[in-house]
XYZ file of C-alpha atoms in Angstrom:
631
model
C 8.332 -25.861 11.181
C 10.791 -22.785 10.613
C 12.892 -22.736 14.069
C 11.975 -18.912 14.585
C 8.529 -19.977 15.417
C 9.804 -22.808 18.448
C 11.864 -20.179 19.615
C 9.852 -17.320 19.717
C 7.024 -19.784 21.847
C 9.869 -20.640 24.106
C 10.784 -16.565 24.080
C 6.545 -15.919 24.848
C 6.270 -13.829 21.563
C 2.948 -13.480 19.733
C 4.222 -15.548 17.067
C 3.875 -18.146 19.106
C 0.618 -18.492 18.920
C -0.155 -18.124 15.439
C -1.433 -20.293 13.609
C 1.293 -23.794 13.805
C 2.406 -24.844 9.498
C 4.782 -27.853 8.902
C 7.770 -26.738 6.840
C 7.148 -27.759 2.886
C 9.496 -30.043 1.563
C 11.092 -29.209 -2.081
C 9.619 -30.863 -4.542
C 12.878 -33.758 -5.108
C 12.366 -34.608 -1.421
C 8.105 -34.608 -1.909
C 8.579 -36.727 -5.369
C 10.612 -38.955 -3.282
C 8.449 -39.146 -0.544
C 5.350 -39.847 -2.801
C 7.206 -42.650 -4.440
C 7.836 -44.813 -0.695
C 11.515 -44.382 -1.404
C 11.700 -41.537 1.843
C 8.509 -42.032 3.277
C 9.646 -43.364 6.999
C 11.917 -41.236 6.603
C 9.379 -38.018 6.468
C 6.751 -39.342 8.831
C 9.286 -39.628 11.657
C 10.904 -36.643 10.780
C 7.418 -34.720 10.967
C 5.928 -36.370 13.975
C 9.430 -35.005 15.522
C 8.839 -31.963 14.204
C 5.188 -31.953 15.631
C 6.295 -32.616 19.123
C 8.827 -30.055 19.503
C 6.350 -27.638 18.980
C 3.712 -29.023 20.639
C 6.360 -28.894 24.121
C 7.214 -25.462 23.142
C 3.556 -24.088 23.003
C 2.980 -26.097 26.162
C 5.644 -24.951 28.063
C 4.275 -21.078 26.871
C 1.294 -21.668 27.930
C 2.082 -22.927 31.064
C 4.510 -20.162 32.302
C 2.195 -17.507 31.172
C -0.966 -19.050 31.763
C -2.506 -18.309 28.090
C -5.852 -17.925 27.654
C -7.483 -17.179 24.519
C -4.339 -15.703 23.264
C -4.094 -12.796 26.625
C -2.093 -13.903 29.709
C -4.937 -14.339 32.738
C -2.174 -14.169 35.243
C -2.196 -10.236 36.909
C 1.514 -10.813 37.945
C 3.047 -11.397 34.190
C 2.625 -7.676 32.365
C 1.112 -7.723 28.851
C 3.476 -6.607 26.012
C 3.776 -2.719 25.519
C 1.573 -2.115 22.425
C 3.706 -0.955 19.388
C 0.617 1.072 18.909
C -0.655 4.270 20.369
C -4.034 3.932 22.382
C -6.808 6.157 21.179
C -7.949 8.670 23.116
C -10.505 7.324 25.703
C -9.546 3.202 25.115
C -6.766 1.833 27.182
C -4.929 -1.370 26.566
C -6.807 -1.143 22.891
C -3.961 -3.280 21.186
C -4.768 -6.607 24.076
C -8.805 -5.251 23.215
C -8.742 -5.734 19.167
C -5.558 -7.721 18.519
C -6.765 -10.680 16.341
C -4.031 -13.078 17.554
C -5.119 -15.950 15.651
C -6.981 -14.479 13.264
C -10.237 -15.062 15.261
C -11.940 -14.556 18.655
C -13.771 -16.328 20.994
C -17.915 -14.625 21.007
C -16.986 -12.630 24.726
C -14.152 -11.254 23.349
C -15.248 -10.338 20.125
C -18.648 -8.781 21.661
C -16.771 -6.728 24.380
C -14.356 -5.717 21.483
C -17.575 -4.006 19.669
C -19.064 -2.928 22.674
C -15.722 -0.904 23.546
C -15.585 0.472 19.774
C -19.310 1.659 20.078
C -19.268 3.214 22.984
C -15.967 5.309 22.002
C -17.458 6.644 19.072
C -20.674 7.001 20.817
C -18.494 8.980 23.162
C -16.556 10.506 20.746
C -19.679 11.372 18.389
C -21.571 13.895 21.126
C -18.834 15.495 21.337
C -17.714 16.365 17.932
C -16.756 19.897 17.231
C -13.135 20.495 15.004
C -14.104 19.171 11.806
C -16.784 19.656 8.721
C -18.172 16.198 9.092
C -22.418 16.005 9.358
C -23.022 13.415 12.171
C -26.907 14.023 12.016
C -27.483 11.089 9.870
C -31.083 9.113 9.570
C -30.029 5.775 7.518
C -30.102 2.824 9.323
C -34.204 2.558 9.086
C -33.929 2.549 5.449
C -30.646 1.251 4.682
C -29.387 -1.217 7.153
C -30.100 -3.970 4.928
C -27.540 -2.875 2.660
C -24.407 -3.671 4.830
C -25.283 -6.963 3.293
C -25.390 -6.132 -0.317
C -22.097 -4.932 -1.939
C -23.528 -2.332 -4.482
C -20.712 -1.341 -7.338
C -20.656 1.719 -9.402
C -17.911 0.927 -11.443
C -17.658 2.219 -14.904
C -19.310 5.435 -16.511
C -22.407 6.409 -14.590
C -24.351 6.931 -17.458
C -23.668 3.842 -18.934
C -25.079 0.538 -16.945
C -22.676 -2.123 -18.031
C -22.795 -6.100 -16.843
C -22.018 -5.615 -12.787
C -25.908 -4.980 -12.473
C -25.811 -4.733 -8.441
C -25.433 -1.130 -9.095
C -27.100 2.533 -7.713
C -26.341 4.106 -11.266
C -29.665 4.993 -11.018
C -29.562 6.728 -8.407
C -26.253 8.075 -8.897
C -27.525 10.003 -12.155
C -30.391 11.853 -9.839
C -27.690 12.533 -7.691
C -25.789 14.476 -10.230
C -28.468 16.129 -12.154
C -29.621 17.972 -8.759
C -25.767 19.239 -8.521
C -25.654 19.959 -12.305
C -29.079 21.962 -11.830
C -27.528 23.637 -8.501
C -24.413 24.377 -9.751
C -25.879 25.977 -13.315
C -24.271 23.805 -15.531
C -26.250 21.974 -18.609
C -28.011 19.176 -17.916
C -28.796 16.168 -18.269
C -25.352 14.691 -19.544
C -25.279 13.487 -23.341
C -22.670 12.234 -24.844
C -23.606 14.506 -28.069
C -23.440 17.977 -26.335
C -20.361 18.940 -25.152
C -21.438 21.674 -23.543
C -23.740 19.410 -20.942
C -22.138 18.491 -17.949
C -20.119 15.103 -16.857
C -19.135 13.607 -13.579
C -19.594 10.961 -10.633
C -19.553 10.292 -7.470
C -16.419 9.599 -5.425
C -15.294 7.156 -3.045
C -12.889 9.149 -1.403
C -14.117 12.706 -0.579
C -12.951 15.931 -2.128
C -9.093 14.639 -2.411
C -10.586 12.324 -4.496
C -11.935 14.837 -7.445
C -9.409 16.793 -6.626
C -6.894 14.421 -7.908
C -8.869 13.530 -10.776
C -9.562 17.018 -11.604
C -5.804 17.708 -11.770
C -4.873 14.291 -14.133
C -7.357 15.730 -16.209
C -5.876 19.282 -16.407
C -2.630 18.402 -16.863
C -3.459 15.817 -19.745
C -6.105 18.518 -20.933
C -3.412 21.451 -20.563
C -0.070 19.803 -22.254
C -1.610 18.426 -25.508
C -2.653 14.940 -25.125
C -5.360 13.653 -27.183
C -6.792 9.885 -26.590
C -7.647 8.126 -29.541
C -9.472 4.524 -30.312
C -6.434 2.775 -31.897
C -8.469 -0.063 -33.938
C -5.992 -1.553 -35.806
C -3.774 -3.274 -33.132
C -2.248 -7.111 -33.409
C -0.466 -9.456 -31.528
C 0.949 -12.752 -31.654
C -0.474 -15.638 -30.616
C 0.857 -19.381 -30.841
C 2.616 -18.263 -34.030
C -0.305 -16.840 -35.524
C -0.842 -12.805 -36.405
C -4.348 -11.735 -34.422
C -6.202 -8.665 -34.309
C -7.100 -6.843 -30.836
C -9.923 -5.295 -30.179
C -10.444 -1.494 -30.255
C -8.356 0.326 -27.337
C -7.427 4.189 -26.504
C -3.750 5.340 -26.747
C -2.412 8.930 -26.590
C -1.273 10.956 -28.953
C 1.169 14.198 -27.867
C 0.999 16.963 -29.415
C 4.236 18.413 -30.533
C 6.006 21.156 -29.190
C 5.902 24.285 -30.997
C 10.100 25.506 -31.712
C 9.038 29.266 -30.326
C 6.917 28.140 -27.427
C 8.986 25.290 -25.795
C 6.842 25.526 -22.827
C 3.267 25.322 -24.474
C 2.643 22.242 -22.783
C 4.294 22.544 -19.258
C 1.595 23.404 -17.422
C 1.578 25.460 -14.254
C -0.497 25.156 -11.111
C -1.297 27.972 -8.804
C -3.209 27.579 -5.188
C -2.814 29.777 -2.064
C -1.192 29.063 1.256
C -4.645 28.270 2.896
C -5.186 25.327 0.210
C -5.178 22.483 1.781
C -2.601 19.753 1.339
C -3.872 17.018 -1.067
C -3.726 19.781 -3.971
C -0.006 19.668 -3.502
C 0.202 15.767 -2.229
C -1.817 15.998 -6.531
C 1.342 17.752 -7.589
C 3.381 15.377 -6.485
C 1.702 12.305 -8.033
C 1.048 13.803 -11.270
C 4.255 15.565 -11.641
C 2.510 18.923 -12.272
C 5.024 21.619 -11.934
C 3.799 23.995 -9.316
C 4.923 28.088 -9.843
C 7.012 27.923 -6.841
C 9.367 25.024 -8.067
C 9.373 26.314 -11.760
C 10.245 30.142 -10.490
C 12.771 28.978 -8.005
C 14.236 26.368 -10.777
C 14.619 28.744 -13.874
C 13.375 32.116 -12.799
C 15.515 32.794 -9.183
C 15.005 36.365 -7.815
C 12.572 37.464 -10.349
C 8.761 36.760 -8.325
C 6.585 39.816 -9.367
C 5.329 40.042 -6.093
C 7.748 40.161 -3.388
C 10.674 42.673 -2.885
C 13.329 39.952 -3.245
C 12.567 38.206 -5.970
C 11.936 35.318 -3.752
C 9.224 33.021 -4.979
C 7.000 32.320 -2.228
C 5.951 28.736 -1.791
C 1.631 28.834 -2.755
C -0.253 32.253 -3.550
C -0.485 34.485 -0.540
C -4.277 34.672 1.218
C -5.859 37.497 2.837
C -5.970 37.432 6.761
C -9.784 35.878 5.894
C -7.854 32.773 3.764
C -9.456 33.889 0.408
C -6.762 33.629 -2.688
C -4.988 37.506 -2.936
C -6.325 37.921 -6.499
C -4.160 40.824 -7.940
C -1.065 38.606 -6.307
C -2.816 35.333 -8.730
C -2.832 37.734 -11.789
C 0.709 39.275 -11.066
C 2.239 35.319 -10.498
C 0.139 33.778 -13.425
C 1.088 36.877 -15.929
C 4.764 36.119 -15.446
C 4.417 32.264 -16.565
C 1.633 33.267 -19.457
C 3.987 35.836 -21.099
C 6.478 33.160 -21.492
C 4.286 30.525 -22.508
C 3.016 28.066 -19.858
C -0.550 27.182 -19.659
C -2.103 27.938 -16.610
C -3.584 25.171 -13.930
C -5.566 27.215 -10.959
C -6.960 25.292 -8.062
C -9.745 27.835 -6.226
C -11.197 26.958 -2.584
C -14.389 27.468 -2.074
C -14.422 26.856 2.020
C -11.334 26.356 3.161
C -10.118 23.667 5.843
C -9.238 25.770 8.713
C -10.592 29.512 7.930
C -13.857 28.478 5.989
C -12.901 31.050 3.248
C -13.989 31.236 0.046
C -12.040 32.534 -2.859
C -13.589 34.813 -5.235
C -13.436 33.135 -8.552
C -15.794 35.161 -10.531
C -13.182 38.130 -9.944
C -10.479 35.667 -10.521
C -12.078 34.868 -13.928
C -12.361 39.084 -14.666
C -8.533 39.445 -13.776
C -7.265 36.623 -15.361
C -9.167 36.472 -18.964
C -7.146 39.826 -20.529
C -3.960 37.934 -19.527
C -4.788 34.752 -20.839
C -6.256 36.805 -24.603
C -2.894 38.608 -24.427
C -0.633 35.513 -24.480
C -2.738 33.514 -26.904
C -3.668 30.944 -23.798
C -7.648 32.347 -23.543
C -8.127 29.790 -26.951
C -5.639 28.074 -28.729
C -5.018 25.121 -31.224
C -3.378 21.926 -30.301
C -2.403 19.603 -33.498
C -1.086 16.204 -34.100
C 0.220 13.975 -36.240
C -0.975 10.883 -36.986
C 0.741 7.500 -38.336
C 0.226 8.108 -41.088
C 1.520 11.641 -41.092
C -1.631 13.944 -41.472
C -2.056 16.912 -39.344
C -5.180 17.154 -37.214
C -6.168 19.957 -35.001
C -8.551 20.996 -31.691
C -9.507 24.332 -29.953
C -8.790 24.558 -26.086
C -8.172 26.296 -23.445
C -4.714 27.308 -22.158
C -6.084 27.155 -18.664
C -7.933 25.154 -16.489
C -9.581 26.182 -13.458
C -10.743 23.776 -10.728
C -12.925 24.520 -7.794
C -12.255 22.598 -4.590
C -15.637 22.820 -2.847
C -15.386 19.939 -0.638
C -17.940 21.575 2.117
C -19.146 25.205 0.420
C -19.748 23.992 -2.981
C -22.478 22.245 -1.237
C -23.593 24.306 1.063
C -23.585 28.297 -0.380
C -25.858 27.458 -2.938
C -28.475 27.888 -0.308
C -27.266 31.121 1.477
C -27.693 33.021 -1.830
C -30.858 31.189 -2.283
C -31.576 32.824 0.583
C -29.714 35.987 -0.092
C -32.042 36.808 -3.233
C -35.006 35.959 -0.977
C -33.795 38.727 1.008
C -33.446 36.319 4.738
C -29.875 37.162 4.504
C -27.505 40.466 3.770
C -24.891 38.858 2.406
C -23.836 35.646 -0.304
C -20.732 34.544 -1.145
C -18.345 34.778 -4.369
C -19.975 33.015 -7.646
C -18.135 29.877 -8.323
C -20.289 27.413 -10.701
C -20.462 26.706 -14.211
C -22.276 30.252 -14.895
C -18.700 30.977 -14.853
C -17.694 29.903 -18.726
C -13.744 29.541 -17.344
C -14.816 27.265 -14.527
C -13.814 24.054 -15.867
C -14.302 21.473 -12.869
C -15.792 21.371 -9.084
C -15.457 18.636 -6.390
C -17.198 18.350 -3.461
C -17.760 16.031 -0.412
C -20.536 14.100 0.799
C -19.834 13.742 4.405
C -19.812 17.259 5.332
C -22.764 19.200 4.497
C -24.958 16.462 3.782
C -23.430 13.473 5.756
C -23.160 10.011 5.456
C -21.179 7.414 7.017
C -18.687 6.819 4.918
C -16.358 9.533 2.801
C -18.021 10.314 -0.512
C -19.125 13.515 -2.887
C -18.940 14.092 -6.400
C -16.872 15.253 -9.001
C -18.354 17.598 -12.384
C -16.879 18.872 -15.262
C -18.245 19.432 -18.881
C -18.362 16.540 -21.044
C -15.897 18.394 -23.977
C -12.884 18.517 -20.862
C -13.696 14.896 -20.217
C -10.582 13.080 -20.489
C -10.689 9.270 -21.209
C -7.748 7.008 -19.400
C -6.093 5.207 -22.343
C -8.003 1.416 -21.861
C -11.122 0.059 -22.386
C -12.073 -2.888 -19.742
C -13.991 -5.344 -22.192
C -14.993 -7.364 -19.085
C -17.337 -5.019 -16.675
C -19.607 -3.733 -20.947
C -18.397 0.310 -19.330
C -15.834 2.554 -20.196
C -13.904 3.159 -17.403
C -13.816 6.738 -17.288
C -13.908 7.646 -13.392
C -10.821 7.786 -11.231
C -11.453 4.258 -9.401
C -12.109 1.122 -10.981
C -14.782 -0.113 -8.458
C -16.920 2.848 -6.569
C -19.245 3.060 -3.909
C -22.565 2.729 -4.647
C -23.587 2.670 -0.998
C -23.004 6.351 -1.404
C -24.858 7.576 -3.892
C -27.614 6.166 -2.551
C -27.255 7.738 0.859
C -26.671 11.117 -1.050
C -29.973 10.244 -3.170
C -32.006 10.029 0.084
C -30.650 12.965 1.964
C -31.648 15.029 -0.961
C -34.876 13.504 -1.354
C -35.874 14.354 1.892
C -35.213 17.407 2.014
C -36.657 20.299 -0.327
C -34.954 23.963 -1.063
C -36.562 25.456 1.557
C -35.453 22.728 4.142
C -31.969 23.243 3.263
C -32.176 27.111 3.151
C -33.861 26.605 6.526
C -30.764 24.384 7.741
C -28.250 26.802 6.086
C -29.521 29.759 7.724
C -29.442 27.774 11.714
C -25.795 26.768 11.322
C -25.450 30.804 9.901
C -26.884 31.238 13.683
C -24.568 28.834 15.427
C -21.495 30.186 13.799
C -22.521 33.681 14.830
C -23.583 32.345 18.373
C -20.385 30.453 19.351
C -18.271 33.337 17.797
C -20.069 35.270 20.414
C -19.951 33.052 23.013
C -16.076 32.534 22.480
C -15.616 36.269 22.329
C -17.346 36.919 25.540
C -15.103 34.142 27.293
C -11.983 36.226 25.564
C -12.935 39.975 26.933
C -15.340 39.213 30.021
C -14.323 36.521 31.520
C -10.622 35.518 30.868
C -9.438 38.748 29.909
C -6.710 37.905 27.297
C -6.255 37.539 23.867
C -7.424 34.190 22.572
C -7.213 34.964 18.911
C -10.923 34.509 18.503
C -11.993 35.120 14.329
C -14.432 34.360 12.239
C -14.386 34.253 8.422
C -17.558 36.078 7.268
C -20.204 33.281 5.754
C -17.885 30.584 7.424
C -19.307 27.510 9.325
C -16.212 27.617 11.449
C -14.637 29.535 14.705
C -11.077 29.560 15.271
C -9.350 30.161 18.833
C -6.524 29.804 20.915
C -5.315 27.045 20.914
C -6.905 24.023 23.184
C -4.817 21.916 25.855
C -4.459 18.263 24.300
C -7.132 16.694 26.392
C -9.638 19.392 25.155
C -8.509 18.690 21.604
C -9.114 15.091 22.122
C -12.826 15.393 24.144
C -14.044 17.625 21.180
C -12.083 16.424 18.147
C -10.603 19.512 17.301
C -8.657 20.310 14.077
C -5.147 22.591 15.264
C -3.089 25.101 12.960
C 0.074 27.272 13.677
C -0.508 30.577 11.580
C 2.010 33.456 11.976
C 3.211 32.821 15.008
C -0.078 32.015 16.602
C -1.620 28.731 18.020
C -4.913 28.017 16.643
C -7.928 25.503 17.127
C -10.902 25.602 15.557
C -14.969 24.419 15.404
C -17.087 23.923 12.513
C -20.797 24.185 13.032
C -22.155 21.005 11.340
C -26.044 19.552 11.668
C -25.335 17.821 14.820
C -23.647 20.937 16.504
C -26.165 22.341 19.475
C -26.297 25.425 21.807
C -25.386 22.911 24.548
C -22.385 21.551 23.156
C -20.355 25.132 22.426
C -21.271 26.019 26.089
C -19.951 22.627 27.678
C -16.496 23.446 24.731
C -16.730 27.029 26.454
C -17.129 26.136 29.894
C -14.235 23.747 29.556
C -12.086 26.725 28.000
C -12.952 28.807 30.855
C -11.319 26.617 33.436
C -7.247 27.034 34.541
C -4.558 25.317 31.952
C -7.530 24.789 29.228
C -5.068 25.995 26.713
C -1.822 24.836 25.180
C 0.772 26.599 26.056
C 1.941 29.576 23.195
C 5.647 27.829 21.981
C 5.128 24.595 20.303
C 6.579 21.758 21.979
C 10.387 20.675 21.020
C 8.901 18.329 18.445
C 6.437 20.526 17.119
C 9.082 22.824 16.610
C 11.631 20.398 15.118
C 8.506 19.697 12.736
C 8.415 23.849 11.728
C 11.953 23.795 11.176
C 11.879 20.903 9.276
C 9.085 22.389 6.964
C 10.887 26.533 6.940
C 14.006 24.171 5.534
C 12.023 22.709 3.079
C 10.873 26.096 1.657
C 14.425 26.907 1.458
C 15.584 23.911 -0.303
C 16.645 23.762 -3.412
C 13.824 22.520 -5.890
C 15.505 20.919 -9.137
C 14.299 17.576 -7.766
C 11.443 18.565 -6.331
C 8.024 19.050 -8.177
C 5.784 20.741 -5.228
C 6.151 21.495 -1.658
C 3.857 18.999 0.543
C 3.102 20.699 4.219
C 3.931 17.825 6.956
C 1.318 19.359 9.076
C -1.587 21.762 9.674
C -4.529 22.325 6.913
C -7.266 20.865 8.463
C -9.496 18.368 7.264
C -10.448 17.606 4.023
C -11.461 14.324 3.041
């Protein structure tokens, strides 16, 4: 055995009890060994081995009176977990570490009974983020933590992993295409009907496969089925089967940038469209301007190009400051990549893309990127050609892509005064939406759903032979756990039901705005930054002491200065729980104090330098903190 593993017994490391290996011999001493020449040799030199380490664990053991793995002795103190505890769970390293890689039953059962009652702890009191905890599975479903169901592939094709929810994954879709307006059902034939499927992740998810699209969409790459490919095998010449490569499309001499495309998002996007940037190596307009445009932004004083698109003090997109940044990069040829929100992490905004769409189209017509044609060459040298788009608008609905459908529903039934901004496919220059799962609907487990139309559908350039499916999605295997879920929360409940639902959370919203603004002007008297996006699920406030932001789970944000928490009223969310957040606010040092501690504001400075830094080798600017919650 390797010597680090006697000494670190004799030292009363956790290595020391892991599971005990003799040390391999090469394979000259083993050949020897197997042949009687060593064999004496090796047994005596293992049994030697064997009792060395045997005394060493003993000798452990003895001095710190081991136990299952824990020392039972109160006197010796257990290691200081490398770890931090969770909120609520001391000593949780000792509770869950697997030592040797199992547990005896006690331990093991008070291990889950710990975990459950945490989240059960945790769970009545969730406030700060958009997740639906009102979930009614288990009755139906429990049975299925024992089947592993697998989506992989296209979901309208069923390929040869059959212990799918395809199925049900297709119903799932069609009620979003039919929500959203777009043309449904999918068929591979009409490239106007819709395609998508449902995501693993949550919103980051489609986000991210929304961009990889629009970039390979936006700077002229065309997949094609390559069927005449070879290799070599044992000497002999043999033919592949049929695979997809790219093709680029050359650059145009007088537009050198036609296929460098551009993204634009505002400041209150939240961070996995620019953590997208970065993977994809999309150029974002702030690295581009500062890069090969310094001091000339259209929309500050300076010149100084500002690092997303500014928001309104709601957190919707400034839409005449989107025209004035994407005109600058359209006159000189880029092709434009726009990332909407439509309910944003922390302020629950929602940008209005329809107007977006009415500012943005004369632009685009002007500089030839409203429709334009891409064309390659082939091998053998002939010139083909398509019709695009020179843009490519995404909508990151992650919670109100889901959820405003049913306000205006209600809206045109006249039960409410108000709807928000359009943002579906009746908009023709909408060319993808994301959405999660989780929030408005719920389920366990991260999920939602990604849609575009099937003529933007980009392939990725291989065909698994092996699962009978293109593998068109983002992930290889998916979760098909989820789309069932999703099929059964929908099933259950009808329009009315979720206009019904929509309209009480309306009701909560305005009630704990009220309730929050009472505690700020009659009962504490001071400012505590209490606002309320109009149509948003969510509160924000002062900010909350850490053990209040622990208790209720709450999301925090720095914005201009200020020191923010926030609610979100989800299904679960009652009347009772804002007054116990409210009573707890009302008490003495229930709030964080208004300068950010040394590290917090180490972290600020860190982030103002970063917006300051040079960006030649940088391709986006990725917040280290704030944002919210997205999943």
């Amino acid at each position: 055995m390797d010597n680090h593993y006697v000494t670190a017994a004799a030292n009363g490391t956790h290595d020391a009890i892991l599971p005990l290996k003799r040390k391999k011999t090469d394979s000259a001493v083993a050949d020897k060994a197997r042949s009687g020449l060593l064999a004496k040799e090796a047994i005596k030199h293992a049994l030697k081995e064997y009792l060395d380490i045997k005394l060493a664990v003993k000798h452990y053991v003895e001095k710190y009176q081991i136990v299952d793995g824990i020392p039972i002795d109160s006197s010796v103190e257990p290691e200081e977990s490398p770890y931090p505890d969770p909120w609520g769970i001391p000593n949780a390293y000792h509770i869950f570490y697997l030592r040797q890689g199992g547990l005896p039953d006690w331990r093991r059962t008070r291990a889950i009974t710990i975990a459950k009652d945490y989240h059960a702890q945790q769970k009545s009191n969730f406030l700060g983020y958009q997740v639906n905890f009102n979930l009614n599975y288990e009755e139906d479903f429990g049975s299925y933590l024992n089947t592993h169901v697998n989506n992989i592939g296209d979901p309208f094709q069923e390929g040869n992993l059959t212990v799918n929810s395809k199925f049900m994954e297709r119903a799932v879709l069609d009620y979003y295409a039919a929500l959203w307006h777009a043309k449904w059902p999918h068929n591979d034939k009409d490239l106007d009907s819709y395609w998508g499927f449902s995501l693993t992740m949550g919103s980051t998810e489609g986000n991210l496969y929304g961009m990889w699209n629009a970039r390979d969409y936006l700077s002229g790459k065309r997949i094609l089925v390559d069927t005449d490919a070879w290799t070599s095998k044992k000497g002999k010449r043999v033919k592949l089967p049929p695979r997809l490569v790219y093709h680029q499309a050359s650059t145009p001499v007088e537009s050198p940038f036609a296929y460098t495309p551009i993204a634009f998002f505002s400041e209150d996007t939240h961070y996995s469209i620019s953590k997208c940037m970065t993977m994809l190596q999309i150029r974002t307009f702030y690295a581009e301007g500062r890069e090969k445009y310094p001091n000339q932004c259209p929309i500050t004083d300076n010149g100084d190009w500002p690092a997303e698109v500014p928001s309104d003090d709601g957190g919707a997109m400034n839409m005449d400051d989107l025209a004035s940044l994407v005109g600058f990069f359209a006159y000189r040829g880029y092709p434009i990549m726009v990332c909407f929100n439509y309910g944003t992490t922390f302020k629950g905004a929602y940008d209005n893309v329809a107007l977006a769409c009415e500012k943005l189209q004369p632009i685009l017509e002007k500089y030839g990127l409203f429709e334009r044609k891409v064309s390659w060459q082939d091998d053998n040298g002939a010139t083909h050609e398509d019709t695009r788009t020179g843009f490519w608008f995404h909508v990151d609905g992650a919670l109100g892509a889901a959820y405003m459908p049913y306000i205006e529903m209600a809206y045109c039934g006249g039960l409410v005064d108000k709807k928000g901004p359009v943002f579906d496919f009746r908009l023709p220059m909408v060319h993808s939406i994301s959405m999660s799962g989780h929030k408005w609907i719920g389920a366990p487990a991260p999920c939602g759903l990604y849609m575009t139309k099937t003529k933007y559908q980009m392939y990725p350039p291989d065909i698994p032979e092996y699962i009978g499916t293109p593998d068109t999605t983002f992930a290889g295997s998916r979760n098909g756990l989820s789309a069932i879920l999703l099929w059964d929360n929908i099933a259950r409940h009808s329009y009315d039901d979720q206009i019904s639902k929509s309209l009480h959370l309306e009701n909560m919203a305005s009630y704990t705005e009220d309730r929050l603004r009472n505690l700020q002007d009659e009962v504490l008297k001071e400012d505590l930054y209490v606002a309320r996006t109009p149509l948003a699920l969510t509160v924000r406030f002062k900010r909350a002491n850490d053990d209040l932001c622990k208790k209720y789970s709450l999301s925090n944000e720095d914005l201009e200065g200020k020191r923010y928490s926030h609610v979100f009223m989800m299904e679960h969310v009652t009347t009772e729980l804002v007054d116990a957040l409210v009573e707890d606010l009302s008490k003495e040092g229930a709030f964080a104090p208004d300068d950010p501690s040394t590290a917090e504001a180490k972290a600020a400075a860190v982030v103002e330098a970063a917006l300051r830094a040079p960006t030649s080798n940088r391709l986006s600017l990725v917040p280290t903190r704030g944002r919210g919650f997205h999943g």
